[in-house]
PDB file of C-alpha atoms in Angstrom:
ATOM      1  CA  LEU W1481       0.000   0.000   0.000  1.00 97.00           C
ATOM      2  CA  LEU W1482       1.538   3.280  -1.143  1.00 98.00           C
ATOM      3  CA  LEU W1483       0.979   6.283   1.121  1.00 98.00           C
ATOM      4  CA  GLY W1484       2.473   9.712   0.615  1.00 98.00           C
ATOM      5  CA  ALA W1485       2.542  13.379   1.625  1.00 98.00           C
ATOM      6  CA  THR W1486       5.188  15.767   0.315  1.00 97.00           C
ATOM      7  CA  ASP W1487       5.563  19.524   0.061  1.00 96.00           C
ATOM      8  CA  ASN W1488       6.627  19.674  -3.596  1.00 94.00           C
ATOM      9  CA  ASP W1489       5.721  18.007  -6.876  1.00 94.00           C
ATOM     10  CA  ASN W1490       9.238  18.061  -8.311  1.00 97.00           C
ATOM     11  CA  LEU W1491      11.246  16.853  -5.341  1.00 96.00           C
ATOM     12  CA  PHE W1492      14.359  16.206  -7.391  1.00 97.00           C
ATOM     13  CA  GLN W1493      14.729  19.990  -7.720  1.00 97.00           C
ATOM     14  CA  ASN W1494      14.881  20.408  -3.914  1.00 93.00           C
ATOM     15  CA  ASN W1495      18.118  20.751  -1.990  1.00 87.00           C
ATOM     16  CA  ASN W1496      16.572  19.230   1.145  1.00 90.00           C
ATOM     17  CA  VAL W1497      15.194  16.149  -0.585  1.00 96.00           C
ATOM     18  CA  GLU W1498      17.031  13.685   1.659  1.00 97.00           C
ATOM     19  CA  SER W1499      15.621  15.031   4.924  1.00 96.00           C
ATOM     20  CA  HIS W1500      12.149  15.266   3.388  1.00 96.00           C
ATOM     21  CA  LEU W1501      12.282  11.596   2.369  1.00 98.00           C
ATOM     22  CA  ASP W1502      13.546  10.651   5.830  1.00 98.00           C
ATOM     23  CA  SER W1503      10.610  12.440   7.427  1.00 97.00           C
ATOM     24  CA  LEU W1504       8.138  10.787   5.074  1.00 98.00           C
ATOM     25  CA  LYS W1505       9.509   7.324   5.783  1.00 98.00           C
ATOM     26  CA  ASN W1506       9.584   7.975   9.530  1.00 97.00           C
ATOM     27  CA  PHE W1507       5.835   8.641   9.486  1.00 97.00           C
ATOM     28  CA  GLY W1508       4.916   5.579   7.405  1.00 97.00           C
ATOM     29  CA  GLY W1509       5.096   7.055   3.915  1.00 98.00           C
ATOM     30  CA  ASN W1510       6.532   5.127   0.974  1.00 98.00           C
ATOM     31  CA  TYR W1511       5.254   7.004  -2.085  1.00 98.00           C
ATOM     32  CA  ILE W1512       6.133  10.309  -3.742  1.00 98.00           C
ATOM     33  CA  ARG W1513       5.184  12.211  -6.856  1.00 98.00           C
ATOM     34  CA  ASN W1514       7.883  13.693  -9.057  1.00 98.00           C
ATOM     35  CA  THR W1515       7.080  15.821 -12.059  1.00 98.00           C
ATOM     36  CA  MET W1516      10.072  16.527 -14.300  1.00 98.00           C
ATOM     37  CA  SER W1517       8.976  20.152 -14.030  1.00 97.00           C
ATOM     38  CA  ASP W1518      11.278  23.162 -14.053  1.00 96.00           C
ATOM     39  CA  ARG W1519       9.010  26.232 -13.781  1.00 93.00           C
ATOM     40  CA  ASP W1520       9.292  27.049 -10.082  1.00 92.00           C
ATOM     41  CA  PRO W1521      11.716  29.755  -8.863  1.00 91.00           C
ATOM     42  CA  GLY W1522      15.166  28.287  -8.329  1.00 92.00           C
ATOM     43  CA  ASN W1523      14.566  25.267 -10.563  1.00 96.00           C
ATOM     44  CA  ILE W1524      17.144  24.285 -13.154  1.00 97.00           C
ATOM     45  CA  TYR W1525      16.541  23.132 -16.725  1.00 98.00           C
ATOM     46  CA  ALA W1526      17.592  19.905 -18.422  1.00 98.00           C
ATOM     47  CA  PHE W1527      19.641  21.617 -21.129  1.00 98.00           C
ATOM     48  CA  ALA W1528      23.062  23.260 -21.177  1.00 98.00           C
ATOM     49  CA  HIS W1529      23.709  26.938 -21.772  1.00 94.00           C
ATOM     50  CA  THR W1530      25.858  28.230 -24.603  1.00 93.00           C
ATOM     51  CA  SER W1531      28.399  31.020 -24.208  1.00 90.00           C
ATOM     52  CA  GLN W1532      25.774  33.339 -25.750  1.00 89.00           C
ATOM     53  CA  GLY W1533      23.392  32.586 -22.891  1.00 93.00           C
ATOM     54  CA  LYS W1534      20.944  30.486 -24.891  1.00 97.00           C
ATOM     55  CA  TYR W1535      20.158  26.806 -24.461  1.00 98.00           C
ATOM     56  CA  ASP W1536      21.542  24.049 -26.652  1.00 98.00           C
ATOM     57  CA  LEU W1537      18.945  21.289 -26.789  1.00 98.00           C
ATOM     58  CA  ASP W1538      21.626  18.892 -28.054  1.00 98.00           C
ATOM     59  CA  LYS W1539      23.540  19.188 -24.782  1.00 98.00           C
ATOM     60  CA  TRP W1540      22.454  18.318 -21.267  1.00 98.00           C
ATOM     61  CA  ASN W1541      22.712  20.190 -18.006  1.00 98.00           C
ATOM     62  CA  ASN W1542      24.273  17.371 -16.020  1.00 98.00           C
ATOM     63  CA  GLU W1543      23.154  18.793 -12.696  1.00 97.00           C
ATOM     64  CA  TYR W1544      19.481  18.396 -13.654  1.00 98.00           C
ATOM     65  CA  TRP W1545      19.935  14.691 -14.366  1.00 98.00           C
ATOM     66  CA  GLN W1546      22.192  14.127 -11.376  1.00 98.00           C
ATOM     67  CA  ARG W1547      19.477  15.544  -9.142  1.00 98.00           C
ATOM     68  CA  PHE W1548      16.946  13.225 -10.758  1.00 98.00           C
ATOM     69  CA  GLU W1549      19.117  10.157 -10.219  1.00 98.00           C
ATOM     70  CA  LYS W1550      19.873  11.208  -6.664  1.00 98.00           C
ATOM     71  CA  LEU W1551      16.148  11.291  -5.918  1.00 98.00           C
ATOM     72  CA  LEU W1552      15.598   7.796  -7.335  1.00 98.00           C
ATOM     73  CA  LYS W1553      18.577   6.421  -5.423  1.00 98.00           C
ATOM     74  CA  LEU W1554      17.593   8.003  -2.108  1.00 98.00           C
ATOM     75  CA  ALA W1555      14.010   6.800  -2.555  1.00 98.00           C
ATOM     76  CA  GLU W1556      15.103   3.272  -3.430  1.00 98.00           C
ATOM     77  CA  GLU W1557      17.303   3.105  -0.326  1.00 98.00           C
ATOM     78  CA  ARG W1558      14.218   3.972   1.736  1.00 98.00           C
ATOM     79  CA  ASP W1559      11.795   1.627  -0.074  1.00 98.00           C
ATOM     80  CA  ILE W1560       9.882   4.599  -1.473  1.00 98.00           C
ATOM     81  CA  ILE W1561       8.066   4.379  -4.817  1.00 98.00           C
ATOM     82  CA  VAL W1562       8.436   7.352  -7.177  1.00 98.00           C
ATOM     83  CA  GLN W1563       5.611   8.160  -9.593  1.00 98.00           C
ATOM     84  CA  ILE W1564       7.141  10.271 -12.359  1.00 98.00           C
ATOM     85  CA  GLU W1565       5.169  12.647 -14.547  1.00 98.00           C
ATOM     86  CA  ILE W1566       7.204  13.192 -17.701  1.00 98.00           C
ATOM     87  CA  TRP W1567       5.376  16.192 -19.173  1.00 98.00           C
ATOM     88  CA  ASP W1568       3.605  18.999 -17.352  1.00 97.00           C
ATOM     89  CA  ARG W1569       1.459  21.350 -19.442  1.00 97.00           C
ATOM     90  CA  PHE W1570       2.056  24.213 -17.001  1.00 97.00           C
ATOM     91  CA  ASP W1571       5.753  24.316 -17.964  1.00 97.00           C
ATOM     92  CA  HIS W1572       5.014  25.325 -21.542  1.00 98.00           C
ATOM     93  CA  SER W1573       2.378  28.087 -21.439  1.00 97.00           C
ATOM     94  CA  ARG W1574       1.849  31.565 -20.028  1.00 97.00           C
ATOM     95  CA  ASP W1575       4.840  33.011 -18.112  1.00 97.00           C
ATOM     96  CA  PRO W1576       6.886  29.772 -17.947  1.00 97.00           C
ATOM     97  CA  TRP W1577       6.933  29.644 -21.762  1.00 98.00           C
ATOM     98  CA  LEU W1578       8.845  32.913 -21.872  1.00 97.00           C
ATOM     99  CA  THR W1579      11.893  31.266 -20.260  1.00 97.00           C
ATOM    100  CA  ASP W1580      11.293  27.715 -21.518  1.00 98.00           C
ATOM    101  CA  PRO W1581      14.323  26.181 -23.324  1.00 98.00           C
ATOM    102  CA  TYR W1582      11.919  24.795 -25.949  1.00 98.00           C
ATOM    103  CA  ASN W1583      10.857  28.350 -26.839  1.00 98.00           C
ATOM    104  CA  PRO W1584      12.828  29.110 -30.035  1.00 98.00           C
ATOM    105  CA  LYS W1585      13.974  32.496 -28.781  1.00 97.00           C
ATOM    106  CA  ASN W1586      15.746  30.732 -25.900  1.00 98.00           C
ATOM    107  CA  ASN W1587      17.701  28.082 -27.848  1.00 98.00           C
ATOM    108  CA  ILE W1588      20.109  27.821 -30.786  1.00 98.00           C
ATOM    109  CA  ASN W1589      18.484  24.762 -32.353  1.00 98.00           C
ATOM    110  CA  TYR W1590      15.484  25.991 -34.339  1.00 98.00           C
ATOM    111  CA  THR W1591      13.446  29.022 -35.317  1.00 98.00           C
ATOM    112  CA  TYR W1592       9.769  29.695 -34.684  1.00 98.00           C
ATOM    113  CA  SER W1593       8.879  28.730 -38.253  1.00 98.00           C
ATOM    114  CA  GLU W1594      10.977  25.551 -38.201  1.00 98.00           C
ATOM    115  CA  ALA W1595       9.451  24.325 -34.937  1.00 98.00           C
ATOM    116  CA  ARG W1596       5.959  25.647 -35.759  1.00 98.00           C
ATOM    117  CA  LEU W1597       5.786  27.430 -32.429  1.00 98.00           C
ATOM    118  CA  ASP W1598       4.697  30.895 -31.323  1.00 97.00           C
ATOM    119  CA  SER W1599       6.349  33.364 -28.988  1.00 97.00           C
ATOM    120  CA  VAL W1600       3.459  33.450 -26.501  1.00 97.00           C
ATOM    121  CA  TYR W1601       0.791  31.050 -25.275  1.00 97.00           C
ATOM    122  CA  PRO W1602      -1.200  33.235 -22.870  1.00 97.00           C
ATOM    123  CA  LEU W1603      -4.175  30.925 -22.283  1.00 97.00           C
ATOM    124  CA  HIS W1604      -4.495  28.458 -19.416  1.00 97.00           C
ATOM    125  CA  PRO W1605      -2.869  25.234 -20.664  1.00 97.00           C
ATOM    126  CA  GLY W1606      -6.144  23.418 -20.094  1.00 96.00           C
ATOM    127  CA  ASN W1607      -7.247  24.929 -23.404  1.00 96.00           C
ATOM    128  CA  ASN W1608      -4.696  22.637 -25.092  1.00 97.00           C
ATOM    129  CA  LYS W1609      -3.591  25.238 -27.656  1.00 96.00           C
ATOM    130  CA  GLN W1610       0.147  24.614 -27.299  1.00 98.00           C
ATOM    131  CA  PRO W1611       1.565  22.756 -30.383  1.00 98.00           C
ATOM    132  CA  PHE W1612       4.205  21.260 -28.076  1.00 98.00           C
ATOM    133  CA  PHE W1613       1.594  18.597 -27.274  1.00 98.00           C
ATOM    134  CA  PHE W1614       0.724  17.820 -30.904  1.00 98.00           C
ATOM    135  CA  THR W1615       4.135  16.884 -32.300  1.00 98.00           C
ATOM    136  CA  VAL W1616       3.669  13.117 -32.668  1.00 98.00           C
ATOM    137  CA  PRO W1617       3.276  11.424 -36.095  1.00 98.00           C
ATOM    138  CA  ASP W1618      -0.490  10.876 -35.853  1.00 98.00           C
ATOM    139  CA  LEU W1619      -1.045  14.578 -35.122  1.00 98.00           C
ATOM    140  CA  GLN W1620       1.168  17.355 -36.548  1.00 98.00           C
ATOM    141  CA  ASN W1621       4.211  15.139 -37.147  1.00 98.00           C
ATOM    142  CA  ASN W1622       6.517  17.939 -36.069  1.00 98.00           C
ATOM    143  CA  GLU W1623       9.841  16.170 -36.493  1.00 98.00           C
ATOM    144  CA  VAL W1624      11.924  19.220 -35.560  1.00 98.00           C
ATOM    145  CA  LEU W1625      10.483  19.492 -32.054  1.00 98.00           C
ATOM    146  CA  LEU W1626       9.701  15.807 -31.576  1.00 98.00           C
ATOM    147  CA  LYS W1627      13.391  14.978 -32.024  1.00 98.00           C
ATOM    148  CA  TYR W1628      14.209  16.851 -28.822  1.00 98.00           C
ATOM    149  CA  GLN W1629      11.193  15.519 -26.941  1.00 98.00           C
ATOM    150  CA  LYS W1630      12.281  11.967 -27.771  1.00 98.00           C
ATOM    151  CA  ALA W1631      15.830  12.710 -26.660  1.00 98.00           C
ATOM    152  CA  PHE W1632      14.527  14.019 -23.319  1.00 98.00           C
ATOM    153  CA  VAL W1633      12.500  10.863 -22.656  1.00 98.00           C
ATOM    154  CA  GLU W1634      15.363   8.616 -23.757  1.00 98.00           C
ATOM    155  CA  LYS W1635      17.690  10.401 -21.352  1.00 98.00           C
ATOM    156  CA  LEU W1636      15.154  10.061 -18.548  1.00 98.00           C
ATOM    157  CA  LEU W1637      14.768   6.328 -19.226  1.00 98.00           C
ATOM    158  CA  SER W1638      18.530   5.810 -19.369  1.00 98.00           C
ATOM    159  CA  ILE W1639      18.504   6.750 -15.681  1.00 98.00           C
ATOM    160  CA  SER W1640      15.141   5.548 -14.384  1.00 98.00           C
ATOM    161  CA  LEU W1641      15.343   2.053 -15.859  1.00 98.00           C
ATOM    162  CA  ASN W1642      18.262   1.370 -13.534  1.00 97.00           C
ATOM    163  CA  TYR W1643      15.847   1.568 -10.611  1.00 98.00           C
ATOM    164  CA  GLY W1644      12.980  -0.720  -9.696  1.00 96.00           C
ATOM    165  CA  ASN W1645      10.960   1.808  -7.691  1.00 98.00           C
ATOM    166  CA  VAL W1646       9.578   3.913 -10.556  1.00 98.00           C
ATOM    167  CA  LEU W1647       6.066   4.316 -11.951  1.00 98.00           C
ATOM    168  CA  TYR W1648       5.560   6.269 -15.177  1.00 98.00           C
ATOM    169  CA  CYS W1649       2.803   8.801 -15.822  1.00 98.00           C
ATOM    170  CA  ILE W1650       2.915  10.604 -19.158  1.00 98.00           C
ATOM    171  CA  ASP W1651       1.327  13.948 -18.223  1.00 98.00           C
ATOM    172  CA  ASN W1652       0.092  15.974 -15.319  1.00 97.00           C
ATOM    173  CA  GLU W1653      -3.713  16.364 -15.471  1.00 96.00           C
ATOM    174  CA  THR W1654      -3.792  16.679 -19.224  1.00 97.00           C
ATOM    175  CA  SER W1655      -6.547  17.921 -21.511  1.00 96.00           C
ATOM    176  CA  GLY W1656      -4.557  16.550 -24.437  1.00 96.00           C
ATOM    177  CA  VAL W1657      -5.733  14.282 -27.212  1.00 97.00           C
ATOM    178  CA  GLU W1658      -5.483  10.525 -27.085  1.00 98.00           C
ATOM    179  CA  GLU W1659      -2.882  10.208 -29.861  1.00 98.00           C
ATOM    180  CA  TRP W1660      -0.300  12.140 -27.825  1.00 98.00           C
ATOM    181  CA  ALA W1661      -0.605   9.773 -24.872  1.00 98.00           C
ATOM    182  CA  THR W1662      -0.735   6.667 -27.052  1.00 98.00           C
ATOM    183  CA  PHE W1663       2.499   7.652 -28.787  1.00 98.00           C
ATOM    184  CA  TRP W1664       4.410   8.205 -25.564  1.00 98.00           C
ATOM    185  CA  ALA W1665       3.082   5.064 -23.905  1.00 98.00           C
ATOM    186  CA  GLY W1666       4.394   3.092 -26.872  1.00 98.00           C
ATOM    187  CA  PHE W1667       7.663   5.011 -27.001  1.00 98.00           C
ATOM    188  CA  ILE W1668       8.357   4.427 -23.311  1.00 98.00           C
ATOM    189  CA  ARG W1669       7.569   0.730 -23.583  1.00 97.00           C
ATOM    190  CA  ASP W1670       9.642   0.316 -26.742  1.00 97.00           C
ATOM    191  CA  ASN W1671      12.607   1.902 -24.981  1.00 97.00           C
ATOM    192  CA  SER W1672      12.190   0.080 -21.677  1.00 96.00           C
ATOM    193  CA  LYS W1673      14.750  -2.639 -22.498  1.00 88.00           C
ATOM    194  CA  LYS W1674      11.955  -5.191 -22.072  1.00 90.00           C
ATOM    195  CA  LYS W1675      11.636  -4.387 -18.360  1.00 94.00           C
ATOM    196  CA  ASP W1676       8.248  -4.865 -16.734  1.00 94.00           C
ATOM    197  CA  ILE W1677       7.248  -1.244 -16.198  1.00 97.00           C
ATOM    198  CA  TYR W1678       3.975   0.441 -15.269  1.00 98.00           C
ATOM    199  CA  ILE W1679       2.648   3.348 -17.350  1.00 98.00           C
ATOM    200  CA  THR W1680      -0.471   5.509 -17.033  1.00 98.00           C
ATOM    201  CA  GLN W1681      -1.947   8.805 -18.179  1.00 98.00           C
ATOM    202  CA  MET W1682      -3.630  11.322 -15.874  1.00 98.00           C
ATOM    203  CA  TRP W1683      -6.623  13.032 -17.499  1.00 98.00           C
ATOM    204  CA  ASP W1684      -7.817  16.387 -16.233  1.00 97.00           C
ATOM    205  CA  ASP W1685     -11.577  15.828 -16.286  1.00 96.00           C
ATOM    206  CA  TRP W1686     -12.764  15.663 -12.684  1.00 96.00           C
ATOM    207  CA  ASP W1687     -15.592  13.268 -13.539  1.00 97.00           C
ATOM    208  CA  VAL W1688     -14.069   9.807 -14.046  1.00 97.00           C
ATOM    209  CA  LYS W1689     -17.326   8.656 -15.650  1.00 97.00           C
ATOM    210  CA  GLU W1690     -16.684  10.942 -18.633  1.00 97.00           C
ATOM    211  CA  PRO W1691     -15.577   9.312 -21.935  1.00 97.00           C
ATOM    212  CA  VAL W1692     -12.059  10.779 -21.776  1.00 97.00           C
ATOM    213  CA  HIS W1693     -11.183   8.390 -18.947  1.00 98.00           C
ATOM    214  CA  LYS W1694     -12.088   5.397 -21.087  1.00 98.00           C
ATOM    215  CA  ARG W1695      -8.841   6.093 -22.956  1.00 98.00           C
ATOM    216  CA  THR W1696      -7.131   4.582 -19.923  1.00 98.00           C
ATOM    217  CA  LEU W1697      -9.813   2.313 -18.493  1.00 98.00           C
ATOM    218  CA  ASP W1698     -10.387   0.473 -21.780  1.00 98.00           C
ATOM    219  CA  HIS W1699      -6.712  -0.144 -22.548  1.00 97.00           C
ATOM    220  CA  PRO W1700      -5.029  -2.405 -19.974  1.00 97.00           C
ATOM    221  CA  GLU W1701      -2.565  -3.480 -22.676  1.00 96.00           C
ATOM    222  CA  ARG W1702      -1.284   0.099 -22.800  1.00 97.00           C
ATOM    223  CA  TYR W1703      -1.745   1.354 -19.254  1.00 98.00           C
ATOM    224  CA  GLY W1704      -0.727  -0.964 -16.431  1.00 98.00           C
ATOM    225  CA  TYR W1705      -2.303   1.167 -13.735  1.00 98.00           C
ATOM    226  CA  ILE W1706      -4.820   4.010 -13.435  1.00 98.00           C
ATOM    227  CA  ASP W1707      -4.428   7.401 -11.788  1.00 98.00           C
ATOM    228  CA  ILE W1708      -7.617   9.273 -10.954  1.00 98.00           C
ATOM    229  CA  SER W1709      -6.159  12.072  -8.836  1.00 97.00           C
ATOM    230  CA  GLN W1710      -8.626  14.578 -10.257  1.00 97.00           C
ATOM    231  CA  ASN W1711     -11.448  12.641  -8.610  1.00 98.00           C
ATOM    232  CA  SER W1712     -10.229  14.142  -5.337  1.00 97.00           C
ATOM    233  CA  LYS W1713     -11.649  17.516  -6.432  1.00 96.00           C
ATOM    234  CA  LEU W1714     -15.131  16.079  -5.964  1.00 97.00           C
ATOM    235  CA  PRO W1715     -16.479  16.155  -2.394  1.00 95.00           C
ATOM    236  CA  GLY W1716     -18.442  13.731  -0.303  1.00 94.00           C
ATOM    237  CA  ARG W1717     -20.593  10.977  -1.733  1.00 96.00           C
ATOM    238  CA  GLN W1718     -19.668  11.777  -5.330  1.00 97.00           C
ATOM    239  CA  ASN W1719     -16.000  11.321  -4.499  1.00 97.00           C
ATOM    240  CA  TRP W1720     -16.704   7.829  -3.174  1.00 98.00           C
ATOM    241  CA  ASP W1721     -19.227   6.776  -5.815  1.00 98.00           C
ATOM    242  CA  ASN W1722     -17.079   7.824  -8.766  1.00 98.00           C
ATOM    243  CA  ALA W1723     -14.017   6.029  -7.401  1.00 98.00           C
ATOM    244  CA  GLN W1724     -16.085   2.889  -6.896  1.00 98.00           C
ATOM    245  CA  TYR W1725     -17.368   3.250 -10.459  1.00 98.00           C
ATOM    246  CA  VAL W1726     -13.778   2.943 -11.707  1.00 98.00           C
ATOM    247  CA  LEU W1727     -12.968  -0.023  -9.509  1.00 98.00           C
ATOM    248  CA  ASN W1728     -16.143  -1.812 -10.609  1.00 98.00           C
ATOM    249  CA  TYR W1729     -15.525  -0.920 -14.262  1.00 98.00           C
ATOM    250  CA  ILE W1730     -12.159  -2.699 -14.273  1.00 98.00           C
ATOM    251  CA  LYS W1731     -13.046  -5.636 -12.015  1.00 96.00           C
ATOM    252  CA  GLY W1732     -12.963  -8.032 -14.964  1.00 94.00           C
ATOM    253  CA  ASN W1733      -9.361  -7.033 -15.572  1.00 93.00           C
ATOM    254  CA  PRO W1734      -8.213  -5.392 -12.345  1.00 96.00           C
ATOM    255  CA  ARG W1735      -5.317  -2.952 -12.198  1.00 98.00           C
ATOM    256  CA  PRO W1736      -3.948  -0.732  -9.428  1.00 98.00           C
ATOM    257  CA  VAL W1737      -5.822   2.555  -9.008  1.00 98.00           C
ATOM    258  CA  ASN W1738      -3.708   5.454  -7.738  1.00 98.00           C
ATOM    259  CA  SER W1739      -4.294   8.959  -6.443  1.00 98.00           C
ATOM    260  CA  THR W1740      -0.958  10.750  -6.540  1.00 98.00           C
ATOM    261  CA  LYS W1741      -2.750  13.979  -5.624  1.00 97.00           C
ATOM    262  CA  ILE W1742      -5.370  14.520  -2.954  1.00 98.00           C
ATOM    263  CA  TYR W1743      -6.601  18.095  -3.123  1.00 97.00           C
ATOM    264  CA  GLY W1744      -7.929  19.871  -0.088  1.00 97.00           C
ATOM    265  CA  SER W1745      -6.681  22.506   2.328  1.00 97.00           C
ATOM    266  CA  ASP W1746      -8.203  25.378   4.232  1.00 96.00           C
ATOM    267  CA  ARG W1747      -5.662  27.544   2.373  1.00 93.00           C
ATOM    268  CA  GLY W1748      -6.599  26.161  -1.050  1.00 89.00           C
ATOM    269  CA  SER W1749      -8.425  27.543  -4.064  1.00 88.00           C
ATOM    270  CA  TRP W1750     -11.619  25.490  -3.975  1.00 89.00           C
ATOM    271  CA  LEU W1751     -13.066  26.217  -0.542  1.00 93.00           C
ATOM    272  CA  ASP W1752     -16.359  27.214  -2.142  1.00 88.00           C
ATOM    273  CA  ARG W1753     -16.567  23.661  -3.514  1.00 90.00           C
ATOM    274  CA  GLY W1754     -15.908  22.107  -0.127  1.00 92.00           C
ATOM    275  CA  ILE W1755     -12.334  21.097  -0.971  1.00 95.00           C
ATOM    276  CA  THR W1756     -11.093  21.794   2.539  1.00 97.00           C
ATOM    277  CA  THR W1757      -8.667  20.203   4.978  1.00 98.00           C
ATOM    278  CA  GLU W1758     -11.486  17.987   6.227  1.00 98.00           C
ATOM    279  CA  HIS W1759     -12.240  16.939   2.654  1.00 98.00           C
ATOM    280  CA  ALA W1760      -8.598  15.911   2.139  1.00 98.00           C
ATOM    281  CA  VAL W1761      -8.587  13.758   5.281  1.00 98.00           C
ATOM    282  CA  GLN W1762     -11.871  12.120   4.336  1.00 98.00           C
ATOM    283  CA  THR W1763     -10.728  11.474   0.757  1.00 98.00           C
ATOM    284  CA  PHE W1764      -7.475   9.893   1.944  1.00 98.00           C
ATOM    285  CA  CYS W1765      -9.410   7.512   4.175  1.00 97.00           C
ATOM    286  CA  ARG W1766     -12.071   6.809   1.532  1.00 97.00           C
ATOM    287  CA  ASN W1767      -9.376   5.957  -1.008  1.00 98.00           C
ATOM    288  CA  ILE W1768      -7.814   3.354   1.260  1.00 97.00           C
ATOM    289  CA  LEU W1769     -11.150   1.909   2.410  1.00 97.00           C
ATOM    290  CA  GLY W1770     -12.304   1.843  -1.185  1.00 97.00           C
ATOM    291  CA  GLY W1771      -9.426  -0.192  -2.554  1.00 97.00           C
ATOM    292  CA  PHE W1772      -6.913   2.272  -4.001  1.00 98.00           C
ATOM    293  CA  ALA W1773      -3.324   1.113  -4.378  1.00 98.00           C
ATOM    294  CA  SER W1774      -1.941   4.540  -3.483  1.00 98.00           C
ATOM    295  CA  SER W1775      -2.985   7.791  -1.871  1.00 98.00           C
ATOM    296  CA  ARG W1776      -0.872  10.931  -1.475  1.00 98.00           C
ATOM    297  CA  PHE W1777      -1.620  14.387  -0.136  1.00 98.00           C
ATOM    298  CA  HIS W1778      -1.008  17.147  -2.699  1.00 97.00           C
ATOM    299  CA  ARG W1779       1.493  19.955  -2.069  1.00 96.00           C
ATOM    300  CA  PRO W1780       0.456  23.126  -0.240  1.00 97.00           C
ATOM    301  CA  PRO W1781      -1.479  25.309  -0.576  1.00 96.00           C
ATOM    302  CA  SER W1782      -3.783  23.128  -2.730  1.00 96.00           C
ATOM    303  CA  GLY W1783      -3.144  20.160  -0.447  1.00 97.00           C
ATOM    304  CA  LEU W1784      -1.875  19.354   3.036  1.00 98.00           C
ATOM    305  CA  GLY W1785       1.650  18.334   2.042  1.00 98.00           C
ATOM    306  CA  LEU W1786       3.762  16.785   4.796  1.00 98.00           C
ATOM    307  CA  SER W1787       1.991  18.412   7.735  1.00 97.00           C
ATOM    308  CA  ARG W1788       0.783  17.473  11.180  1.00 97.00           C
ATOM    309  CA  ILE W1789      -2.639  16.452   9.880  1.00 98.00           C
ATOM    310  CA  SER W1790      -1.355  14.410   6.925  1.00 98.00           C
ATOM    311  CA  VAL W1791       1.253  12.729   9.127  1.00 98.00           C
ATOM    312  CA  ASN W1792      -1.506  11.711  11.556  1.00 98.00           C
ATOM    313  CA  CYS W1793      -3.411  10.189   8.633  1.00 98.00           C
ATOM    314  CA  LEU W1794      -0.387   8.197   7.448  1.00 98.00           C
ATOM    315  CA  MET W1795       0.374   6.867  10.914  1.00 98.00           C
ATOM    316  CA  THR W1796      -3.265   5.995  11.568  1.00 97.00           C
ATOM    317  CA  ILE W1797      -3.637   4.014   8.349  1.00 97.00           C
ATOM    318  CA  ARG W1798      -0.365   2.184   9.013  1.00 97.00           C
ATOM    319  CA  LYS W1799      -1.521   1.310  12.528  1.00 96.00           C
ATOM    320  CA  ILE W1800      -4.826  -0.041  11.182  1.00 93.00           C
TER     321      ILE W1800
END
């Protein structure tokens, strides 16, 4: 049973990652989320700088990858499972796009016209207007940009496949199209050196009964587990009923059901919807009672993180 509560999504970017993992383990946690994200202040990017101050997408920033491997190693030593999210839509729109290495103005590798990209993407990424997420052959077949996306995933796998404590999630709460996810699920599996790995996709729609979730539920050959974190934005009875809908839907071919994010905090953004601290505690307990394979409190302020209340929940479930 995987239980977690951490203060950041991209723990590999943190300097205090070792002490945070020690605290988590001490309180009964054995599960973390790690987006490969780089948009927070103080984060570093995966690519090397040139002498002109731009990025070279053909060269790596070794520190970025060393931090990633350090996280996997520290977690493995503590019997902690790491659920990676490879792509995060929030890294490539609005303000983060202005400093993104994939933005043509910031690298030496391609122009706007060559990469079929624009200088600004001001809309919330949930609108799915960023061509970055349409590069695969069955969509825009953007070979210029896809080349570097493939190289990033290959580099990630060259490290992660050396560890047995890794789960793979393609995107963070995506509103993307199915072809994008299908391509990367296949690409990851084809490059997995025939290891038995677990892959999923996390869809953004809060209602797991909506057709978009069938892209995962109906394809056990592609997705070895299911993450329905967004279900935790629904309060009360609906939260329970919708989770049980998923578990009943797959009972003929059961797979682990995860919740790498449990929303809810009295400092959060959805108090008017009842997504409070109490909601987070109740959802954590409902998930475990209901048959989830994992449950993790989301980072503050949208979640409780590694706090007194979440720690009490972890220790209580472990005692039970």
